[in-house]
PDB file of C-alpha atoms and ligand atoms in Angstrom:
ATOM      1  CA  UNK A  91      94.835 -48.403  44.736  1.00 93.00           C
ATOM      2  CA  UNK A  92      95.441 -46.369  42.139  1.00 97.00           C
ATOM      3  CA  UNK A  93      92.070 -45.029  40.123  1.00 98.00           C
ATOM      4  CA  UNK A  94      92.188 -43.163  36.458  1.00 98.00           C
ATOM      5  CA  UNK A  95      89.050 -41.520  34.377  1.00 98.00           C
ATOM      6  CA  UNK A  96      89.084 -41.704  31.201  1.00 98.00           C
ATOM      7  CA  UNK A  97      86.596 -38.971  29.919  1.00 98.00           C
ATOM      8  CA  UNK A  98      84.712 -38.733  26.552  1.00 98.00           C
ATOM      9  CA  UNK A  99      82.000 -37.957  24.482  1.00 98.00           C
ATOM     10  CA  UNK A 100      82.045 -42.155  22.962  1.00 98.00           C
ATOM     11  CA  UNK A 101      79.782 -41.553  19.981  1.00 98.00           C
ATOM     12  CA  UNK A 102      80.561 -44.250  19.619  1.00 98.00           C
ATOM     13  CA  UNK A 103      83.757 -46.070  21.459  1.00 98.00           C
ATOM     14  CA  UNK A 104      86.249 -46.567  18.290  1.00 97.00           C
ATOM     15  CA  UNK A 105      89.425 -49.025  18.487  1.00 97.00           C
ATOM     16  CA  UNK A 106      91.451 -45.566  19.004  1.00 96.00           C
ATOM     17  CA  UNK A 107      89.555 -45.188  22.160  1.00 97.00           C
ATOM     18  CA  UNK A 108      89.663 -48.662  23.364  1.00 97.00           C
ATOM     19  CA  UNK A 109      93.511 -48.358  22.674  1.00 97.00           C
ATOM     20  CA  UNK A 110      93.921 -45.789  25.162  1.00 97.00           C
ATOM     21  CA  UNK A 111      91.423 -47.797  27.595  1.00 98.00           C
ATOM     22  CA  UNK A 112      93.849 -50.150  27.328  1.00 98.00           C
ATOM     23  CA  UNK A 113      96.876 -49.020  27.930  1.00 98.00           C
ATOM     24  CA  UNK A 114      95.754 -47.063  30.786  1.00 98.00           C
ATOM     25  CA  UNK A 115      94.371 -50.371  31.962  1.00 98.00           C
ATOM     26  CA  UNK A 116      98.017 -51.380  32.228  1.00 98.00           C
ATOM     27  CA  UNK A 117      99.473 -48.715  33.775  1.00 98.00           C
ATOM     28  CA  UNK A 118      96.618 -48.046  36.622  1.00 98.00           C
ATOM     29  CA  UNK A 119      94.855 -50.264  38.892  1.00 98.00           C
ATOM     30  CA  UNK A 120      91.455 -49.434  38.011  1.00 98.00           C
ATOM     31  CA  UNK A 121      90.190 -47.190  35.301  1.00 98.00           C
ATOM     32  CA  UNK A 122      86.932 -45.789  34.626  1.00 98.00           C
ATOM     33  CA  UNK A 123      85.557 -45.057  31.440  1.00 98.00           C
ATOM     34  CA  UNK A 124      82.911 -42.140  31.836  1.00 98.00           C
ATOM     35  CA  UNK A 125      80.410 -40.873  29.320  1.00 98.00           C
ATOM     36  CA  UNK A 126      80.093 -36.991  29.803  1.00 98.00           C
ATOM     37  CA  UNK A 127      78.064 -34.513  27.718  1.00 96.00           C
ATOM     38  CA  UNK A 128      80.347 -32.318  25.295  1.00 95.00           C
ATOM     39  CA  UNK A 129      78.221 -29.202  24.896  1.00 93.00           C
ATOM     40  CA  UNK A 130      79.772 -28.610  21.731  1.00 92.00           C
ATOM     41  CA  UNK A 131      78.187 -31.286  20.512  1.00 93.00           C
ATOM     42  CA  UNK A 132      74.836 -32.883  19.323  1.00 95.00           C
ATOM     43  CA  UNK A 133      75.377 -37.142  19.918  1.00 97.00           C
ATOM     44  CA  UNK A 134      73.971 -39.454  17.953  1.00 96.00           C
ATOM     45  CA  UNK A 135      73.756 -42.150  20.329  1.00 97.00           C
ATOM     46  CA  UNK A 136      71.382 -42.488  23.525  1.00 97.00           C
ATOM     47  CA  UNK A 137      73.776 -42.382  26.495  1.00 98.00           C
ATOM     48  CA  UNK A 138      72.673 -45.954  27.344  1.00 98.00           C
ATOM     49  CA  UNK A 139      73.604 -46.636  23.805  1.00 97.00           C
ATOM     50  CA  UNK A 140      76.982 -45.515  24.436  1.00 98.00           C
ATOM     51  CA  UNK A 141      77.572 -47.373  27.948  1.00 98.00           C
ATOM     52  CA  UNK A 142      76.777 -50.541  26.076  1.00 98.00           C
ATOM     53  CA  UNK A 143      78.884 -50.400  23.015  1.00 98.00           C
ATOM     54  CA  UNK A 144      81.923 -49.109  25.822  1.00 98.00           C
ATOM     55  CA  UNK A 145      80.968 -52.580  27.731  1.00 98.00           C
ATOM     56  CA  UNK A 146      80.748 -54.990  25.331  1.00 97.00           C
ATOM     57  CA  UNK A 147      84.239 -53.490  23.997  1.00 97.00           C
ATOM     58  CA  UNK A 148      86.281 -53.694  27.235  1.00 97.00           C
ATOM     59  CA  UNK A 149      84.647 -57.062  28.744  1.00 95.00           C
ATOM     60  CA  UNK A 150      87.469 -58.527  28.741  1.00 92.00           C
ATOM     61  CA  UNK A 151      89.555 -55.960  31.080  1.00 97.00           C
ATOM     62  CA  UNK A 152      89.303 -56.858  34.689  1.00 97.00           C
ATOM     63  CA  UNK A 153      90.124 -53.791  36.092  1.00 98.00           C
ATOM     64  CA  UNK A 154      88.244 -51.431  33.352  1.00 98.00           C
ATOM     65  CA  UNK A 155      84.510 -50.257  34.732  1.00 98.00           C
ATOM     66  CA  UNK A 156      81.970 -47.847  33.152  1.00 98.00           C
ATOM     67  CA  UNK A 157      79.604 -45.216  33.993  1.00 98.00           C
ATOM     68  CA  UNK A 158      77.973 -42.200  33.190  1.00 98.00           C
ATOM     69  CA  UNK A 159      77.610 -38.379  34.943  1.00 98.00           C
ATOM     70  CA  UNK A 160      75.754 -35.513  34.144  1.00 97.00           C
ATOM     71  CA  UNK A 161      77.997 -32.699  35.716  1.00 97.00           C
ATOM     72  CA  UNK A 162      81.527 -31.882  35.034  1.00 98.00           C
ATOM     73  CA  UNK A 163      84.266 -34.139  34.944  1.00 98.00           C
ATOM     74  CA  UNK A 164      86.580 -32.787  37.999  1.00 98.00           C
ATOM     75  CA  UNK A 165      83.189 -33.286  40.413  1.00 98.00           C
ATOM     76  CA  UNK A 166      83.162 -37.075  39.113  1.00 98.00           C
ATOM     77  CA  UNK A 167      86.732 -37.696  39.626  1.00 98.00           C
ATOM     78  CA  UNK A 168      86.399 -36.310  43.231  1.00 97.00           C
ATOM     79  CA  UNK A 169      83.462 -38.267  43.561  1.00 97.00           C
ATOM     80  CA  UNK A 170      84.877 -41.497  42.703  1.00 98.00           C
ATOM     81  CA  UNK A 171      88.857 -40.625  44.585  1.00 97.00           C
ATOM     82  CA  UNK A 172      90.487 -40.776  41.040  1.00 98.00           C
ATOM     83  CA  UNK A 173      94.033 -39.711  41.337  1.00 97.00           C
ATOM     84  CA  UNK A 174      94.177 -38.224  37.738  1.00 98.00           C
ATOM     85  CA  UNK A 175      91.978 -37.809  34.337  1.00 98.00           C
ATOM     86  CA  UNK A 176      94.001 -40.036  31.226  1.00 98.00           C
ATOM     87  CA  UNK A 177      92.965 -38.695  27.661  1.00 97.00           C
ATOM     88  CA  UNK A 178      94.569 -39.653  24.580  1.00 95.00           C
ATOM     89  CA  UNK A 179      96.469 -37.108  22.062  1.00 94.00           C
ATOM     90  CA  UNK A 180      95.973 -38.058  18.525  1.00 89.00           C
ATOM     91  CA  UNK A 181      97.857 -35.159  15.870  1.00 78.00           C
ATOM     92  CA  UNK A 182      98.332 -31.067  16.705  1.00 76.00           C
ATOM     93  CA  UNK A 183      95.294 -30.392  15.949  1.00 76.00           C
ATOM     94  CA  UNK A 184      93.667 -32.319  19.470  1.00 86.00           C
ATOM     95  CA  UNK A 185      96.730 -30.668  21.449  1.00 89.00           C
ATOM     96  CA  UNK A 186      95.342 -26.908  22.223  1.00 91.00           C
ATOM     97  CA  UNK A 187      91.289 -28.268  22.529  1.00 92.00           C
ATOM     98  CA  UNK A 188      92.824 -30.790  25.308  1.00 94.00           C
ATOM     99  CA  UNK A 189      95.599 -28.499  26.510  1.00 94.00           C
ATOM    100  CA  UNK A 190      92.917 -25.594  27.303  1.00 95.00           C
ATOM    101  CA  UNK A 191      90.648 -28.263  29.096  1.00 96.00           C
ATOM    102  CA  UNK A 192      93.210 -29.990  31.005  1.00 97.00           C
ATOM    103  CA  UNK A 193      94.194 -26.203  32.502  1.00 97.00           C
ATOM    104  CA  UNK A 194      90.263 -25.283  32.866  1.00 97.00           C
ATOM    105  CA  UNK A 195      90.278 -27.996  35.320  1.00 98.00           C
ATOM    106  CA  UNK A 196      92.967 -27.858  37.107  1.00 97.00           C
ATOM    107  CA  UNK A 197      92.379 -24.282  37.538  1.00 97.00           C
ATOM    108  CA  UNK A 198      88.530 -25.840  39.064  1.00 98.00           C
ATOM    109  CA  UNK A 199      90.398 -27.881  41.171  1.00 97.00           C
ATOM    110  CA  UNK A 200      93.823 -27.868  41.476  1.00 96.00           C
ATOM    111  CA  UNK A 201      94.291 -31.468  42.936  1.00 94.00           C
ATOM    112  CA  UNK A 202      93.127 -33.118  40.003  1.00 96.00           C
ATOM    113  CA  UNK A 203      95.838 -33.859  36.805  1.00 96.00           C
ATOM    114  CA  UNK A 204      95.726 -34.916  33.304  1.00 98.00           C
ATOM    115  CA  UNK A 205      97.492 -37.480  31.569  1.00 97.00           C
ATOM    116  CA  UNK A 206      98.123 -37.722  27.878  1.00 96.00           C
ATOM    117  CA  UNK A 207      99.083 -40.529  26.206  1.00 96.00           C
ATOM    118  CA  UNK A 208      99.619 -40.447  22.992  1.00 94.00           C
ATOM    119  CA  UNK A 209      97.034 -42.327  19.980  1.00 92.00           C
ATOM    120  CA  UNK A 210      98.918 -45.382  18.679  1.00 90.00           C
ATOM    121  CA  UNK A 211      99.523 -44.848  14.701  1.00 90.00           C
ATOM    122  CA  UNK A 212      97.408 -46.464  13.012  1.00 91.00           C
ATOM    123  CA  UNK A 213      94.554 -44.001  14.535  1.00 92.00           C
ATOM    124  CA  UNK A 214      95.939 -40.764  14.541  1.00 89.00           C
ATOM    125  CA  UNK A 215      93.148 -39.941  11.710  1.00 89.00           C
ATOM    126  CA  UNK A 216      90.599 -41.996  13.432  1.00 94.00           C
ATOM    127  CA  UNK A 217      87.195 -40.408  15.130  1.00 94.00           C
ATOM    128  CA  UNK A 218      83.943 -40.923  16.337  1.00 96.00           C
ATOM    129  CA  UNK A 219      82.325 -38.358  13.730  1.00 95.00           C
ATOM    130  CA  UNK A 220      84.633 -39.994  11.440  1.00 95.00           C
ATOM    131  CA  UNK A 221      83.132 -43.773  11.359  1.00 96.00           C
ATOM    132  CA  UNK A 222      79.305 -41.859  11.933  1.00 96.00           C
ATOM    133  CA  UNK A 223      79.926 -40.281   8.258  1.00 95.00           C
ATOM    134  CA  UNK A 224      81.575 -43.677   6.486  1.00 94.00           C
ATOM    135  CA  UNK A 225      78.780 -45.589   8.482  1.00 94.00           C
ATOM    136  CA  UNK A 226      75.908 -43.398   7.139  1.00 93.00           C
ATOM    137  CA  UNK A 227      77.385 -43.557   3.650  1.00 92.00           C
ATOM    138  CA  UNK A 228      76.850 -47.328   3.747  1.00 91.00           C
ATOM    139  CA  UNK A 229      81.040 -47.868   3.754  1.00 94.00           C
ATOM    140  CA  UNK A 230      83.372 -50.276   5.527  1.00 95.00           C
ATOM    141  CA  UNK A 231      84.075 -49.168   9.307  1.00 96.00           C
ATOM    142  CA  UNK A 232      85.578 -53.071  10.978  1.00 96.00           C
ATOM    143  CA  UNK A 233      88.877 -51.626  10.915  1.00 96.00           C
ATOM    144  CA  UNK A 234      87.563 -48.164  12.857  1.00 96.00           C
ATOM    145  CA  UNK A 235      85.255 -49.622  15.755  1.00 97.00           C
ATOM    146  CA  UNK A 236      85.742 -52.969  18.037  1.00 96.00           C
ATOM    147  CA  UNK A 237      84.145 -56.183  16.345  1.00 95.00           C
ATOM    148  CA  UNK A 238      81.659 -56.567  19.108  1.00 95.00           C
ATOM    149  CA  UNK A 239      80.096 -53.926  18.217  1.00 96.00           C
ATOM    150  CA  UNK A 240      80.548 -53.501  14.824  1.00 96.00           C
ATOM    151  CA  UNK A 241      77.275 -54.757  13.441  1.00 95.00           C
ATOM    152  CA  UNK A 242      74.722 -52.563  15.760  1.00 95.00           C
ATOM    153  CA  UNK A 243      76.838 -49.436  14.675  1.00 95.00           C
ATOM    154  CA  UNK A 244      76.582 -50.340  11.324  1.00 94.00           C
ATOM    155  CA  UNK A 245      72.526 -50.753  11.969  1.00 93.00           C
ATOM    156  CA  UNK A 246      72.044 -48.211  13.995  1.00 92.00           C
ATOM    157  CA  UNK A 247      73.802 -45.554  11.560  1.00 89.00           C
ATOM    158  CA  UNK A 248      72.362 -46.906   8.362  1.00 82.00           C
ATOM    159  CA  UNK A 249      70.536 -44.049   6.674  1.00 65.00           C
ATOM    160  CA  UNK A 250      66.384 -43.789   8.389  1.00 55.00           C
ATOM    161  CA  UNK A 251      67.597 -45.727  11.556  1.00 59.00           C
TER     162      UNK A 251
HETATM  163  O1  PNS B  93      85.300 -37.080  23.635  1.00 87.55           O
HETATM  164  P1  PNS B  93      85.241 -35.594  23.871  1.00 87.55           P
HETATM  165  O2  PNS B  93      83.964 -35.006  23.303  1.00 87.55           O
HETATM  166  O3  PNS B  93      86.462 -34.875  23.400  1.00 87.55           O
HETATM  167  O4  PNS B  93      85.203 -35.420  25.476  1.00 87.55           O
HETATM  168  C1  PNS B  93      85.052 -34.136  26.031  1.00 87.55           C
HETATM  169  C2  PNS B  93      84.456 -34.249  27.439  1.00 87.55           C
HETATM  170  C3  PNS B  93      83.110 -34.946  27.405  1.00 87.55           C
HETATM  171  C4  PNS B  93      85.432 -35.048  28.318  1.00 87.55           C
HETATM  172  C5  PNS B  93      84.312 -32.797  27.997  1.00 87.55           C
HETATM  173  O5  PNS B  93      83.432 -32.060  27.197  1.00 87.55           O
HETATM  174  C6  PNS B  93      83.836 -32.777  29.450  1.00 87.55           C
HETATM  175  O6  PNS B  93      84.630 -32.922  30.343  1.00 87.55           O
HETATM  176  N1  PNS B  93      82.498 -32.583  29.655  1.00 87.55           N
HETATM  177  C7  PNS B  93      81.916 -32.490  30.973  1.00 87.55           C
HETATM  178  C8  PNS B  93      81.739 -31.016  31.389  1.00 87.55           C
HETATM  179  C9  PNS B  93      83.084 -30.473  31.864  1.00 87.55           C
HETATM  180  O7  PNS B  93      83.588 -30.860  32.908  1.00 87.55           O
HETATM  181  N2  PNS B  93      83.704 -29.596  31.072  1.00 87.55           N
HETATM  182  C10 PNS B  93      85.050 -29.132  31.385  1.00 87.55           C
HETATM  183  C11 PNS B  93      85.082 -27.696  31.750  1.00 87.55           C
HETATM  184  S1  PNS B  93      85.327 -26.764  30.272  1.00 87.55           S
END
C-alpha cells in the first residue's frame, strides 16, 4: 500500500488545497494530510481549528486521513512509512520556496521524495493569507474555501473574533 503526506501550514484548508488532496487521493492509496508549524509564520487558527476545517472538507474521501506533528516533516513521513511527500505548485513564484525545501529534505534523508503537482487554474492566485485578508474585510470568500466550512471561517475571521 502505497502512503503520500501532504504537508502544510492549512490556515485554513482552501479549495486549492483540497484540489491537490484530491487528486493525490486518486493517484495513492492512502494520503495523509498533516498540519506542521511553518516557522515563518504566525497562524491564525488553533491547530485543532485547522484539523477540523481539513476534516469536515475531505469527509467524503475514503482513503484521505488527518493528523498533526510537532517536528519536521521527513521524521513524520518515516514515522508513518510514507513513500513520498505530494505538495502542490501554484505560479513561479511557489517554485524556488518548494524547490529549496524539497532538496533540504532529501538532503535530511535521502529516502524520502517530493511530488509536485501542479494547482488546477482556477487557483493559481488562491491562498490561505489570501481568503484571511478578504475574510477580515467582511468580503465574499465561497468560491476560495470548501462550503462546509465556509460559514465558521467567515465567523471566526470577522473583525474582534
Ligand atoms: O503550507 P506551508 O506553510 O507552505 O507548509 C510548509 C510546511 C509546514 C510543510 C513546512 O514549513 C514544514 O515542513 N514544516 C515542518 C518543519 C520542517 O520539516 N521543515 C523543513 C526543513 S526546512
Amino acid at each position: 500500500m502505497k502512503t503520500v503526506v501532504c504537508p502544510g501550514s492549512f490556515d485554513p484548508i482552501t479549495k486549492g488545497h483540497l484540489d491537490i488532496i484530491e487528486r493525490a487521493a486518486h493517484l495513492f492509496d492512502h494520503v495523509i494530510v498533516v498540519v506542521l508549524q511553518n516557522p515563518n509564520k504566525t497562524a491564525t487558527f488553533r491547530v485543532e481549528e485547522r484539523l477540523d476545517f481539513i476534516r469536515r472538507t475531505t469527509d467524503g474521501l475514503e482513503n484521505v486521513s488527518v493528523d498533526s506533528y510537532d517536528g519536521l516533516l521527513v521524521d513524520y513521513v518515516q514515522k508513518v512509512g510514507a513513500v513520498a511527500v505530494v505538495k502542490g505548485l501554484r505560479a513561479v513564484t511557489d517554485f524556488e520556496y518548494e524547490f529549496q525545501m524539497s532538496l533540504v529534505n532529501r538532503q535530511l534523508c535521502p529516502a524520502v521524495d517530493t511530488i509536485f503537482l501542479n494547482t488546477a487554474q482556477e487557483y493559481l492566485y488562491l491562498s490561505s493569507s489570501m481568503v484571511r485578508q478578504i475574510a477580515s474585510f467582511g468580503g465574499d470568500i465561497s468560491q476560495f474555501v470548501p462550503q462546509a466550512i465556509l460559514a465558521d471561517i467567515q465567523k471566526r475571521l470577522q473583525k474582534g473574533n
